[in-house]
Amino acid sequence: MEASRRKKRALVEMNEDDVEDVEVWDKLSNGIKRAQVVLDQNRDLIQRVNDNHRSRIPDNIARNVGLINGNISRVIEIYSH
């Protein structure tokens, strides 16, 4: 609780430029966290794509296109905000 009060006090003492900097960093940090979630999910996606490829089953290989395109769209969406 004391840390929360100190943070509030520090924010009050900041000038407008500092507050804007904090807001920018918070927004950037949130975007990076969201991107990291997608990157972590990519590990699973890569494993599935590799498994599909190794299976040499045409439907599985075709499924890879959708998996990869869907993932790329999610990453683009995150970085465009």
PDB file of C-alpha atoms in Angstrom:
ATOM      1  CA  MET A   1       0.000   0.000   0.000  1.00  0.00           C
ATOM      2  CA  GLU A   2       2.859   2.373   0.798  1.00  0.00           C
ATOM      3  CA  ALA A   3       4.327   1.749  -2.650  1.00  0.00           C
ATOM      4  CA  SER A   4       1.012   2.751  -4.202  1.00  0.00           C
ATOM      5  CA  ARG A   5       1.002   6.044  -2.289  1.00  0.00           C
ATOM      6  CA  ARG A   6       4.580   6.759  -3.290  1.00  0.00           C
ATOM      7  CA  LYS A   7       3.743   6.102  -6.925  1.00  0.00           C
ATOM      8  CA  LYS A   8       0.750   8.449  -6.787  1.00  0.00           C
ATOM      9  CA  ARG A   9       2.837  11.133  -5.085  1.00  0.00           C
ATOM     10  CA  ALA A  10       5.557  10.767  -7.718  1.00  0.00           C
ATOM     11  CA  LEU A  11       2.999  11.086 -10.520  1.00  0.00           C
ATOM     12  CA  VAL A  12       1.601  14.288  -9.006  1.00  0.00           C
ATOM     13  CA  GLU A  13       5.094  15.763  -8.864  1.00  0.00           C
ATOM     14  CA  MET A  14       5.814  15.008 -12.514  1.00  0.00           C
ATOM     15  CA  ASN A  15       5.362  17.638 -15.164  1.00  0.00           C
ATOM     16  CA  GLU A  16       3.192  17.083 -18.240  1.00  0.00           C
ATOM     17  CA  ASP A  17       6.066  15.795 -20.387  1.00  0.00           C
ATOM     18  CA  ASP A  18       6.940  13.188 -17.784  1.00  0.00           C
ATOM     19  CA  VAL A  19       3.325  12.025 -17.579  1.00  0.00           C
ATOM     20  CA  GLU A  20       3.180  11.717 -21.364  1.00  0.00           C
ATOM     21  CA  ASP A  21       6.422   9.713 -21.290  1.00  0.00           C
ATOM     22  CA  VAL A  22       4.946   7.351 -18.700  1.00  0.00           C
ATOM     23  CA  GLU A  23       1.817   6.913 -20.806  1.00  0.00           C
ATOM     24  CA  VAL A  24       3.870   6.184 -23.922  1.00  0.00           C
ATOM     25  CA  TRP A  25       6.036   3.664 -22.073  1.00  0.00           C
ATOM     26  CA  ASP A  26       2.964   2.000 -20.551  1.00  0.00           C
ATOM     27  CA  LYS A  27       1.344   1.678 -23.966  1.00  0.00           C
ATOM     28  CA  LEU A  28       4.550   0.324 -25.481  1.00  0.00           C
ATOM     29  CA  SER A  29       5.005  -2.094 -22.596  1.00  0.00           C
ATOM     30  CA  ASN A  30       1.453  -3.404 -22.966  1.00  0.00           C
ATOM     31  CA  GLY A  31       1.977  -3.909 -26.698  1.00  0.00           C
ATOM     32  CA  ILE A  32       5.192  -5.790 -26.074  1.00  0.00           C
ATOM     33  CA  LYS A  33       3.485  -8.013 -23.491  1.00  0.00           C
ATOM     34  CA  ARG A  34       0.708  -8.837 -25.948  1.00  0.00           C
ATOM     35  CA  ALA A  35       3.251  -9.577 -28.652  1.00  0.00           C
ATOM     36  CA  GLN A  36       5.170 -11.826 -26.264  1.00  0.00           C
ATOM     37  CA  VAL A  37       2.011 -13.866 -25.671  1.00  0.00           C
ATOM     38  CA  VAL A  38       1.700 -14.410 -29.424  1.00  0.00           C
ATOM     39  CA  LEU A  39       5.376 -15.290 -29.701  1.00  0.00           C
ATOM     40  CA  ASP A  40       4.982 -17.823 -26.903  1.00  0.00           C
ATOM     41  CA  GLN A  41       2.006 -19.306 -28.725  1.00  0.00           C
ATOM     42  CA  ASN A  42       4.174 -19.460 -31.840  1.00  0.00           C
ATOM     43  CA  ARG A  43       6.251 -22.182 -30.231  1.00  0.00           C
ATOM     44  CA  ASP A  44       3.191 -24.409 -30.162  1.00  0.00           C
ATOM     45  CA  LEU A  45       2.221 -23.319 -33.660  1.00  0.00           C
ATOM     46  CA  ILE A  46       5.673 -24.139 -35.021  1.00  0.00           C
ATOM     47  CA  GLN A  47       5.481 -27.586 -33.452  1.00  0.00           C
ATOM     48  CA  ARG A  48       2.066 -28.216 -35.034  1.00  0.00           C
ATOM     49  CA  VAL A  49       3.276 -26.983 -38.433  1.00  0.00           C
ATOM     50  CA  ASN A  50       6.340 -29.222 -38.204  1.00  0.00           C
ATOM     51  CA  ASP A  51       4.220 -32.210 -37.192  1.00  0.00           C
ATOM     52  CA  ASN A  52       1.835 -31.555 -40.093  1.00  0.00           C
ATOM     53  CA  HIS A  53       4.733 -31.253 -42.517  1.00  0.00           C
ATOM     54  CA  ARG A  54       6.394 -34.447 -41.288  1.00  0.00           C
ATOM     55  CA  SER A  55       3.137 -36.366 -41.610  1.00  0.00           C
ATOM     56  CA  ARG A  56       3.131 -35.725 -45.382  1.00  0.00           C
ATOM     57  CA  ILE A  57      -0.660 -35.938 -45.280  1.00  0.00           C
ATOM     58  CA  PRO A  58      -1.972 -33.429 -47.854  1.00  0.00           C
ATOM     59  CA  ASP A  59      -4.776 -32.124 -45.598  1.00  0.00           C
ATOM     60  CA  ASN A  60      -2.322 -31.516 -42.759  1.00  0.00           C
ATOM     61  CA  ILE A  61       0.112 -29.719 -45.033  1.00  0.00           C
ATOM     62  CA  ALA A  62      -2.704 -27.574 -46.448  1.00  0.00           C
ATOM     63  CA  ARG A  63      -3.794 -26.774 -42.880  1.00  0.00           C
ATOM     64  CA  ASN A  64      -0.382 -25.171 -42.304  1.00  0.00           C
ATOM     65  CA  VAL A  65      -1.247 -22.309 -44.654  1.00  0.00           C
ATOM     66  CA  GLY A  66      -4.203 -21.304 -42.498  1.00  0.00           C
ATOM     67  CA  LEU A  67      -2.245 -21.672 -39.271  1.00  0.00           C
ATOM     68  CA  ILE A  68       0.600 -19.492 -40.497  1.00  0.00           C
ATOM     69  CA  ASN A  69      -1.609 -16.835 -42.132  1.00  0.00           C
ATOM     70  CA  GLY A  70      -3.777 -16.557 -39.026  1.00  0.00           C
ATOM     71  CA  ASN A  71      -0.734 -16.084 -36.861  1.00  0.00           C
ATOM     72  CA  ILE A  72       0.755 -13.411 -39.109  1.00  0.00           C
ATOM     73  CA  SER A  73      -2.539 -11.505 -39.011  1.00  0.00           C
ATOM     74  CA  ARG A  74      -2.543 -11.545 -35.206  1.00  0.00           C
ATOM     75  CA  VAL A  75       1.011 -10.217 -34.985  1.00  0.00           C
ATOM     76  CA  ILE A  76       0.270  -7.446 -37.508  1.00  0.00           C
ATOM     77  CA  GLU A  77      -2.830  -6.449 -35.530  1.00  0.00           C
ATOM     78  CA  ILE A  78      -0.859  -6.170 -32.305  1.00  0.00           C
ATOM     79  CA  TYR A  79       1.875  -3.999 -33.780  1.00  0.00           C
ATOM     80  CA  SER A  80      -0.545  -1.769 -35.708  1.00  0.00           C
ATOM     81  CA  HIS A  81      -2.180  -0.525 -32.506  1.00  0.00           C
TER      82      HIS A  81
END
